[in-house]
PDB file of C-alpha atoms in Angstrom:
ATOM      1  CA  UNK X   1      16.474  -0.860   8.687  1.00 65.00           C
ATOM      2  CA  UNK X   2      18.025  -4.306   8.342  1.00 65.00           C
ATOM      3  CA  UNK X   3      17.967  -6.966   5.189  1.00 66.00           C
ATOM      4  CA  UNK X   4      15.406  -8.623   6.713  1.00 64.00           C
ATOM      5  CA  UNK X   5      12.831  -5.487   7.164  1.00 73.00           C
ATOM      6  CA  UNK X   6      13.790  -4.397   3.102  1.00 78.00           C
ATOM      7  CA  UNK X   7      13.231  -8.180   1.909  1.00 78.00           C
ATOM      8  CA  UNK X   8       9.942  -8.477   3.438  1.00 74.00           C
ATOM      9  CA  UNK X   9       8.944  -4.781   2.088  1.00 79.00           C
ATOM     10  CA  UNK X  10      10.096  -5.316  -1.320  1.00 81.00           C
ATOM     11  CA  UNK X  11       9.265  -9.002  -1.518  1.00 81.00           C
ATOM     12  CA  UNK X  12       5.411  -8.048  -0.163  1.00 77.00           C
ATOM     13  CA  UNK X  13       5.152  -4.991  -1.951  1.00 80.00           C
ATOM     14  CA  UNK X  14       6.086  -6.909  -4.945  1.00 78.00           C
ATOM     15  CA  UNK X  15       3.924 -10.356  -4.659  1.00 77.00           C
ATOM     16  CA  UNK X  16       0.994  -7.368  -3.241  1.00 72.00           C
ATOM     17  CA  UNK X  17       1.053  -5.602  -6.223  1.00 71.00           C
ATOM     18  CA  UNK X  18       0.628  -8.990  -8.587  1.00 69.00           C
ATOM     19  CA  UNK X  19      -2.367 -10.160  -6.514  1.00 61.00           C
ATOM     20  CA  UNK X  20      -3.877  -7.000  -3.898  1.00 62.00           C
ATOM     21  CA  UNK X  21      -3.209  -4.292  -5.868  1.00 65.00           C
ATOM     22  CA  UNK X  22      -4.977  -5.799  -9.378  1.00 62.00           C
ATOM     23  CA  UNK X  23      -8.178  -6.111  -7.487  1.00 59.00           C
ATOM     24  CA  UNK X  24      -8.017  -2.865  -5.308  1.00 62.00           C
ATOM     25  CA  UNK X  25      -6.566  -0.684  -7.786  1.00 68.00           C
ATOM     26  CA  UNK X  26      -7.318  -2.242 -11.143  1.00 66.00           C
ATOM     27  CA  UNK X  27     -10.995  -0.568 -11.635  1.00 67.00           C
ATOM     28  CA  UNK X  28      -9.470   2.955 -10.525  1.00 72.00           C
ATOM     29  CA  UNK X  29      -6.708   3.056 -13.142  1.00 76.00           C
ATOM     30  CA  UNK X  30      -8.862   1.019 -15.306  1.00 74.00           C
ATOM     31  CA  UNK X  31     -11.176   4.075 -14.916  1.00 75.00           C
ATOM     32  CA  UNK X  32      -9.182   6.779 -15.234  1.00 78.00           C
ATOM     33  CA  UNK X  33      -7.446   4.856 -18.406  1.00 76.00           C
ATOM     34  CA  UNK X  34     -10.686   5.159 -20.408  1.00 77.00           C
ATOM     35  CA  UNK X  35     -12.293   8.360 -19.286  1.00 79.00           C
ATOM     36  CA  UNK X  36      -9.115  10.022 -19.742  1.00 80.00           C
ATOM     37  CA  UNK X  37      -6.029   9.057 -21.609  1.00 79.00           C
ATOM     38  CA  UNK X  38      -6.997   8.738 -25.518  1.00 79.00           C
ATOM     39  CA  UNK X  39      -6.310   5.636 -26.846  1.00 75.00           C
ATOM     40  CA  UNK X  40      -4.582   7.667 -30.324  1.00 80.00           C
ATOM     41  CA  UNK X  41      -2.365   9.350 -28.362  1.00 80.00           C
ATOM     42  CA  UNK X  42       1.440   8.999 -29.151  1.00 85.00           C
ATOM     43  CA  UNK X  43       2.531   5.888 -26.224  1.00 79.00           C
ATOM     44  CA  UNK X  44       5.030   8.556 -24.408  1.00 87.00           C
ATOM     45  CA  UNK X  45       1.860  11.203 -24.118  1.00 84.00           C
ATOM     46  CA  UNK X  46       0.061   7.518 -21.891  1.00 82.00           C
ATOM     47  CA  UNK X  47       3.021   6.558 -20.305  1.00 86.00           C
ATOM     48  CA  UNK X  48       4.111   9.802 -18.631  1.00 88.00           C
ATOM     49  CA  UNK X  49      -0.021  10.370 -17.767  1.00 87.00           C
ATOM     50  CA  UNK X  50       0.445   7.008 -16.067  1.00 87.00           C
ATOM     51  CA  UNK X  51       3.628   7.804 -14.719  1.00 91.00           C
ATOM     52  CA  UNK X  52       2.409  11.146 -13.084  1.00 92.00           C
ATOM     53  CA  UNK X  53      -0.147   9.075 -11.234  1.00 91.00           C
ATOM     54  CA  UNK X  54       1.967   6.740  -9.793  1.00 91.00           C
ATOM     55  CA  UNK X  55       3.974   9.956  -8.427  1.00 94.00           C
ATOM     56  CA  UNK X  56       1.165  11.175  -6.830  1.00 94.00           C
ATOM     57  CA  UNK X  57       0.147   7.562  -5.153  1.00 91.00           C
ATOM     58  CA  UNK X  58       3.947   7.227  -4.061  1.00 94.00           C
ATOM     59  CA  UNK X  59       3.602  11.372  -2.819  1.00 96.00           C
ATOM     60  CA  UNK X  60       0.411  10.122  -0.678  1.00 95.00           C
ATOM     61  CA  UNK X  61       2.584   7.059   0.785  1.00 95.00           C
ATOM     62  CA  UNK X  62       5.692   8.771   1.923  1.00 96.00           C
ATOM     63  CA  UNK X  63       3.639  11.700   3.933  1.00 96.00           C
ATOM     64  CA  UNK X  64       1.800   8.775   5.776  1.00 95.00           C
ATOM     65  CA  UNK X  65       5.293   6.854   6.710  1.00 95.00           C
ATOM     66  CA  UNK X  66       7.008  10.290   7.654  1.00 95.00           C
ATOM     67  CA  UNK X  67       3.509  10.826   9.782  1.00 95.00           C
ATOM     68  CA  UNK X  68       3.261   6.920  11.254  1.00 93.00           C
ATOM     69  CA  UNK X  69       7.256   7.080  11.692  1.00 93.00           C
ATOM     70  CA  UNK X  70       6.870  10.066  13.642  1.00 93.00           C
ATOM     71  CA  UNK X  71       3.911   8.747  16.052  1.00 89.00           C
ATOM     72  CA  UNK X  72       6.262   5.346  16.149  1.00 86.00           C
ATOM     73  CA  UNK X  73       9.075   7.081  17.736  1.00 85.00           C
ATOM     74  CA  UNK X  74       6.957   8.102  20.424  1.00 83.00           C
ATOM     75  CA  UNK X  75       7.344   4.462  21.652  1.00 71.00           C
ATOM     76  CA  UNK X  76      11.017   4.338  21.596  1.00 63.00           C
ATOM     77  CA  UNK X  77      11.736   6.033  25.203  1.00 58.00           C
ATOM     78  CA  UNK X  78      12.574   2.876  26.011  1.00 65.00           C
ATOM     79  CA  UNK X  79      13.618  -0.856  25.205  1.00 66.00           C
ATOM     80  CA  UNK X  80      10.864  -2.047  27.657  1.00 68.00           C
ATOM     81  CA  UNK X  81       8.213   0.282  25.737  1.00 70.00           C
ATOM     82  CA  UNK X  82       9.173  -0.544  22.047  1.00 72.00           C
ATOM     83  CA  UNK X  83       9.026  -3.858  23.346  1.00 77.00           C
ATOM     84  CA  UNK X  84       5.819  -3.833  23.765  1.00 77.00           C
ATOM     85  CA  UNK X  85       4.644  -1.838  20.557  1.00 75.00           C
ATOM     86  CA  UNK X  86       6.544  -4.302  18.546  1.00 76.00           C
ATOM     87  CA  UNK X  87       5.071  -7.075  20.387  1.00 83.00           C
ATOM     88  CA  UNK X  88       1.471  -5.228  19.463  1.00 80.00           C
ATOM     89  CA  UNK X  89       2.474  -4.362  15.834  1.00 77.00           C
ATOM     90  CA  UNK X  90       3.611  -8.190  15.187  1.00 80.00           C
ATOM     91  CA  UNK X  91      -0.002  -8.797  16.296  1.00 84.00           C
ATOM     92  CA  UNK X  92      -1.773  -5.966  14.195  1.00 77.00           C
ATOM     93  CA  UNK X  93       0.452  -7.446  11.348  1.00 74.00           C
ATOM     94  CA  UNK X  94      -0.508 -11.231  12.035  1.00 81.00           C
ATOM     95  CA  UNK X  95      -4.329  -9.999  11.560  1.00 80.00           C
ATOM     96  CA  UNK X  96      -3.463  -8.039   8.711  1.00 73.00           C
ATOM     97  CA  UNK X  97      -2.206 -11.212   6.948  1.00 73.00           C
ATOM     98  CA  UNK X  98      -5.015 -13.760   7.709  1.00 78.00           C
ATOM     99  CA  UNK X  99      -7.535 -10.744   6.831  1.00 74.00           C
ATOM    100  CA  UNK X 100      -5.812 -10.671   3.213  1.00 67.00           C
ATOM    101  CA  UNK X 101      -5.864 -14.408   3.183  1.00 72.00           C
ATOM    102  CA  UNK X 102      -9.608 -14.659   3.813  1.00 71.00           C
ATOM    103  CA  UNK X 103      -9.037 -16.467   7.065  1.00 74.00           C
ATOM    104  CA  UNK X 104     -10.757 -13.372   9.412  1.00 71.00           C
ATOM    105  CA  UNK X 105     -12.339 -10.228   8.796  1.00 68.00           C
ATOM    106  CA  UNK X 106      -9.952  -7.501  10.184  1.00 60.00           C
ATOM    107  CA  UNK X 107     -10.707  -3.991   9.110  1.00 57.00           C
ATOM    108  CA  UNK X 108     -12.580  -5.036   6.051  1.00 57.00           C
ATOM    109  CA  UNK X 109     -15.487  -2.644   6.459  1.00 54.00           C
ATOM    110  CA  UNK X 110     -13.249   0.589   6.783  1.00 52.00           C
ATOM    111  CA  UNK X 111     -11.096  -0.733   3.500  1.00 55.00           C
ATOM    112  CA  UNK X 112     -15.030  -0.995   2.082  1.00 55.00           C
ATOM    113  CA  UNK X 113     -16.495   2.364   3.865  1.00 54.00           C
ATOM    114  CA  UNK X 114     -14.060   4.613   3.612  1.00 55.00           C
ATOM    115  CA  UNK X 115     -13.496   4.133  -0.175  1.00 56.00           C
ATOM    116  CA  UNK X 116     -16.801   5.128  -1.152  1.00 59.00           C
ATOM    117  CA  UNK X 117     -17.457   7.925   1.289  1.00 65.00           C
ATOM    118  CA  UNK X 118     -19.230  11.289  -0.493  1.00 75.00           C
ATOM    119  CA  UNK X 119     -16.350  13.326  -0.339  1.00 75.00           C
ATOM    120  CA  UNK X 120     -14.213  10.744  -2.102  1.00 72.00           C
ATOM    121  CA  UNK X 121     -17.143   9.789  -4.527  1.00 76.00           C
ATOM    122  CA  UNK X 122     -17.027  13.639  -5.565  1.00 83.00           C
ATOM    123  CA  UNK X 123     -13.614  14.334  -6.039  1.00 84.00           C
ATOM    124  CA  UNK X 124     -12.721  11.353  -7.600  1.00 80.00           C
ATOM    125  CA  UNK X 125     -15.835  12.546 -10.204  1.00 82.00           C
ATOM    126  CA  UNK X 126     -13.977  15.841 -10.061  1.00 86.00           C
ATOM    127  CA  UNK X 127     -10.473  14.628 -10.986  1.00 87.00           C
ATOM    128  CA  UNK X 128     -11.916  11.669 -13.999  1.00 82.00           C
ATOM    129  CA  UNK X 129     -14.027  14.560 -15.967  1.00 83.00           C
ATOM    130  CA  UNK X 130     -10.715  17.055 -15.688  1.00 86.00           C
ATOM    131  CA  UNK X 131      -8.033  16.782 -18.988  1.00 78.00           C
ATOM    132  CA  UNK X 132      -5.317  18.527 -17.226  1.00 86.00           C
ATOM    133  CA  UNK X 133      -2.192  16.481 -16.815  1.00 88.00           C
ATOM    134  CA  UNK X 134      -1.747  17.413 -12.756  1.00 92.00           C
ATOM    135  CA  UNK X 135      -5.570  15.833 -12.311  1.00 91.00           C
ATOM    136  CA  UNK X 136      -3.403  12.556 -13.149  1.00 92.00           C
ATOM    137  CA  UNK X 137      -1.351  13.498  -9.884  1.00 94.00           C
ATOM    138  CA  UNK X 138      -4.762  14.105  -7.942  1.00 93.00           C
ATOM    139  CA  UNK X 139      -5.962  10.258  -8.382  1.00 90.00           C
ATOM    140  CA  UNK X 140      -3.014   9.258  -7.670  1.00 91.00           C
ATOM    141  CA  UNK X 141      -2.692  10.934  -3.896  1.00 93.00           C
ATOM    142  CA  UNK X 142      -6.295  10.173  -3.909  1.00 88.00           C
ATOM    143  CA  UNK X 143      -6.214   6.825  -4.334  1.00 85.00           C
ATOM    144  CA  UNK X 144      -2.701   6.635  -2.103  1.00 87.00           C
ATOM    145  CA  UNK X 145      -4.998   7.901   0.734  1.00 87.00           C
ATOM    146  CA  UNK X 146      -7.440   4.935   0.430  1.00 79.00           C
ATOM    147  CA  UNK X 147      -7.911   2.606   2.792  1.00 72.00           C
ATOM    148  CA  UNK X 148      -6.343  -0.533   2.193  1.00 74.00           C
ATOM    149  CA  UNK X 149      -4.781  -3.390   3.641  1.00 70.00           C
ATOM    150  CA  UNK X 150      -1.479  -3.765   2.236  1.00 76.00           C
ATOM    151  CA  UNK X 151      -1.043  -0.328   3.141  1.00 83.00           C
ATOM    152  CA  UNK X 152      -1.886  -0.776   6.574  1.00 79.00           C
ATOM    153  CA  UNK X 153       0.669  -3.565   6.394  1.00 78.00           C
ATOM    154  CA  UNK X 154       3.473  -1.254   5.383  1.00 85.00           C
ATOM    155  CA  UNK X 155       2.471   1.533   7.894  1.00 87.00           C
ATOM    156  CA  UNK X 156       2.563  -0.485  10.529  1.00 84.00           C
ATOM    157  CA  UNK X 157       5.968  -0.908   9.485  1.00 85.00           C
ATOM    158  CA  UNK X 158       7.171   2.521   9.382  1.00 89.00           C
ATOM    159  CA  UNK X 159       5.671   2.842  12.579  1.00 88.00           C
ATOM    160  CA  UNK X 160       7.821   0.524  14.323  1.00 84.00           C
ATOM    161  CA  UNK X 161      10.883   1.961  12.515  1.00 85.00           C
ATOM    162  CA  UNK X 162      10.592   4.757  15.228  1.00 85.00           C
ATOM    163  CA  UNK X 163      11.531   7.637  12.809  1.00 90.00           C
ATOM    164  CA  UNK X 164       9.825   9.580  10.507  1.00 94.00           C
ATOM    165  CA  UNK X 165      12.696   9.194   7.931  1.00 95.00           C
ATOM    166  CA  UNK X 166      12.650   5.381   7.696  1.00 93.00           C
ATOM    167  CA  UNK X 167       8.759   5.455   7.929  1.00 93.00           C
ATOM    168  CA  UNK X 168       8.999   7.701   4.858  1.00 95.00           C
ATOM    169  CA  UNK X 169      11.607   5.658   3.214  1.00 94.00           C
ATOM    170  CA  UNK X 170       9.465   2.527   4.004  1.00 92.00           C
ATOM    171  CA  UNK X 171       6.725   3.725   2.151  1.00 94.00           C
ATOM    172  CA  UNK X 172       8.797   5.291  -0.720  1.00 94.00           C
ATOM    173  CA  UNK X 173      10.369   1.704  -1.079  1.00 92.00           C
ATOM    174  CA  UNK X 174       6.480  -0.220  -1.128  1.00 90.00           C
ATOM    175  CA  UNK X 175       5.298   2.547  -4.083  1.00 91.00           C
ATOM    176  CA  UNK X 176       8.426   1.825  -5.974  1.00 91.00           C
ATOM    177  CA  UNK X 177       8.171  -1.584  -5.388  1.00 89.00           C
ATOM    178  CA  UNK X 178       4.396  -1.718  -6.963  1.00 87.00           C
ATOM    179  CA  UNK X 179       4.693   0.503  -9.343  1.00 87.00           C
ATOM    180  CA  UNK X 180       6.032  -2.030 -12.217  1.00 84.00           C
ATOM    181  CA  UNK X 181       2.986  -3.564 -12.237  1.00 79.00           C
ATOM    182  CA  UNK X 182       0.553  -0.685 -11.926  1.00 81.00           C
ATOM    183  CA  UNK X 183       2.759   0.985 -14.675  1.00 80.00           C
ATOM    184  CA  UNK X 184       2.031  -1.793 -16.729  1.00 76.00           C
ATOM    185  CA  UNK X 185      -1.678  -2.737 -15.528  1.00 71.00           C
ATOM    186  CA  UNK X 186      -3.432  -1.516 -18.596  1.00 54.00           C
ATOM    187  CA  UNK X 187      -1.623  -3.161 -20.557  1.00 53.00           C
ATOM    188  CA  UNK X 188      -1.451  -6.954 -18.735  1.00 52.00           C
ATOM    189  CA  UNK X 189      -4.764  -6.717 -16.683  1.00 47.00           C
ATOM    190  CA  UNK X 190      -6.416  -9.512 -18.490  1.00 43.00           C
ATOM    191  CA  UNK X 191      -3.453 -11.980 -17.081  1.00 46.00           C
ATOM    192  CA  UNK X 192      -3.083 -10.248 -13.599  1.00 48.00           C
ATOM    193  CA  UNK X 193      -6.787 -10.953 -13.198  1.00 47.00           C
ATOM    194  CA  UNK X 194      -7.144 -14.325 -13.686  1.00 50.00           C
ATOM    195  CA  UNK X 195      -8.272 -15.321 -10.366  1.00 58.00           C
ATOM    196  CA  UNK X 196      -6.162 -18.495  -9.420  1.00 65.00           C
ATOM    197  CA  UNK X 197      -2.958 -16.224 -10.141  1.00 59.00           C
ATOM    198  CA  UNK X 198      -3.875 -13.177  -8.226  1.00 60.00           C
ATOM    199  CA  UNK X 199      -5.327 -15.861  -5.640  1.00 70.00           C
ATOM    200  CA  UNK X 200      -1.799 -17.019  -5.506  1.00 71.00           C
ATOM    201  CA  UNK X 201       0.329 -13.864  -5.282  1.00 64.00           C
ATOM    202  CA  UNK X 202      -2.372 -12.734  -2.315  1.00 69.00           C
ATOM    203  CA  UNK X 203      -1.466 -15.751  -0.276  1.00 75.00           C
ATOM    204  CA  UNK X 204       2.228 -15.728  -1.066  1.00 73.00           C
ATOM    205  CA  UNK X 205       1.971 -11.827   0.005  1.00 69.00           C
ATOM    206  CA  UNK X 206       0.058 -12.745   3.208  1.00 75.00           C
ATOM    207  CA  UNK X 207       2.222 -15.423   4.323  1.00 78.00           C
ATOM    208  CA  UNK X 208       4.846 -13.032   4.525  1.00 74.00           C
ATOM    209  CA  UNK X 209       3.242 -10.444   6.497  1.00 73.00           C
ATOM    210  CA  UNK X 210       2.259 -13.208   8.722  1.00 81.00           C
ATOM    211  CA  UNK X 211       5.802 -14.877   9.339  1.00 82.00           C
ATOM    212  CA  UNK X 212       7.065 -10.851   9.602  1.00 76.00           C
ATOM    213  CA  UNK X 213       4.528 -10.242  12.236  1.00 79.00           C
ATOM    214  CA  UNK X 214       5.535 -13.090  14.134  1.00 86.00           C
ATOM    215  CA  UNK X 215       8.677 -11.876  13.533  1.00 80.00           C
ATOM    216  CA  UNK X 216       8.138  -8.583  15.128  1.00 77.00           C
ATOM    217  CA  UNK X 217       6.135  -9.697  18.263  1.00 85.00           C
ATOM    218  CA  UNK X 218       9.155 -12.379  18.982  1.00 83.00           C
ATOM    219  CA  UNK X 219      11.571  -8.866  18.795  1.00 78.00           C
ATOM    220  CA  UNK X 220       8.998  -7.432  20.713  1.00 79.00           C
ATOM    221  CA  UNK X 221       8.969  -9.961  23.306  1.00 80.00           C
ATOM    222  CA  UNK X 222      12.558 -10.657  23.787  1.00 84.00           C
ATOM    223  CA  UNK X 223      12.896  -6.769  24.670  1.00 75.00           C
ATOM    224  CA  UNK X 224      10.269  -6.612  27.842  1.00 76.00           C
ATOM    225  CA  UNK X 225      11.623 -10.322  28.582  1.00 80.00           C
ATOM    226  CA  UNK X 226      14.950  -9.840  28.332  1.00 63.00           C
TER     227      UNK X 226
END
């Protein structure tokens, strides 16, 4: 893992978490927030419920870069092969990055589908109506296992890290790197939501998974060419 791949994770996860994360994310902890963390109670008795949370979404994270890392280093036999699925993951990360920027429709349904699926629909019910503290870890890896974009972003990182250790510590670094601002959302979601700044943090966000996917394929392509 170079300063290159850590900029662009840090740097995305960051500007992602200002603009992505607000609108994916912001009615989930908005909703937990009021159904379950009382208002009265002392500031250290919110921040560590909040804090627990954000555990759980990083927990979710790490075991799908450990698991994408792992599939990724199927594909590193061989300069000619990772070649190839770095070419392919540039691509998948190009789309990824004009989907976010409104330019295409790339795997918007599933990120749409998938989040209100039954199952989900009746845990998450389960968890929000639960007091006990660990229910705060639930959402968390619950909502860390939703679809969504950014994430795919990031996995399709760790995948082309070739090892489930660096796909695990590329996925440790995005939670860390978002959770700032989800630490903070209750507290600063009328300003994060004002549409022409979260516009602006999307687009910064997506222009950088763009120029890294292009990055990527070019690495991809000077392997098999070279």
């Amino acid at each position: 893992m170079n300063a290159i791949d850590i900029s662009a994770i840090l740097s995305v996860a960051f500007l992602g978490s200002l603009g992505h994360c607000i609108g994916m994310c912001g009615g989930f902890v908005m909703a937990y927030t009021s159904a379950k963390i009382d208002p009265s109670s002392a500031a250290l008795h919110q921040f560590f419920a909040h804090l627990i949370y954000n555990f759980g979404r990083m927990s979710a994270y790490v075991v799908l870069g450990l698991l994408f890392g792992a599939l990724g280093s199927l594909f590193t036999f061989s300069a000619y092969v990772s070649g190839y699925f770095y070419f392919v993951a540039g691509i998948i990360m190009v789309l990824m990055g004009l989907s976010m920027m409104g330019k295409i429709k790339f795997l918007t349904s599933l990120e749409s589908n998938l989040a209100f699926h039954p199952f989900v629909k009746k845990l998450f019910s389960y968890l929000i109506h639960t007091k006990k503290m660990v229910s705060f870890y639930g959402l968390g890896v619950l909502n860390g296992f939703l679809p969504c974009g950014l994430v795919y972003f990031f996995l399709a990182k760790a995948a082309t890290s070739g090892s489930a250790f660096y796909g695990a510590l590329t996925m440790a670094l995005f939670g860390l790197a978002t959770m700032p601002v989800m630490l903070g959302l209750g507290y600063v979601v009328g300003f994060l939501k004002g549409n022409v700044f979260r516009d602006w943090m999307i687009k910064i966000a997506s222009l950088i998974i763009v120029l890294y996917g292009i990055y990527m394929s070019y690495l991809g392509y000077s392997a098999v060419v070279g």
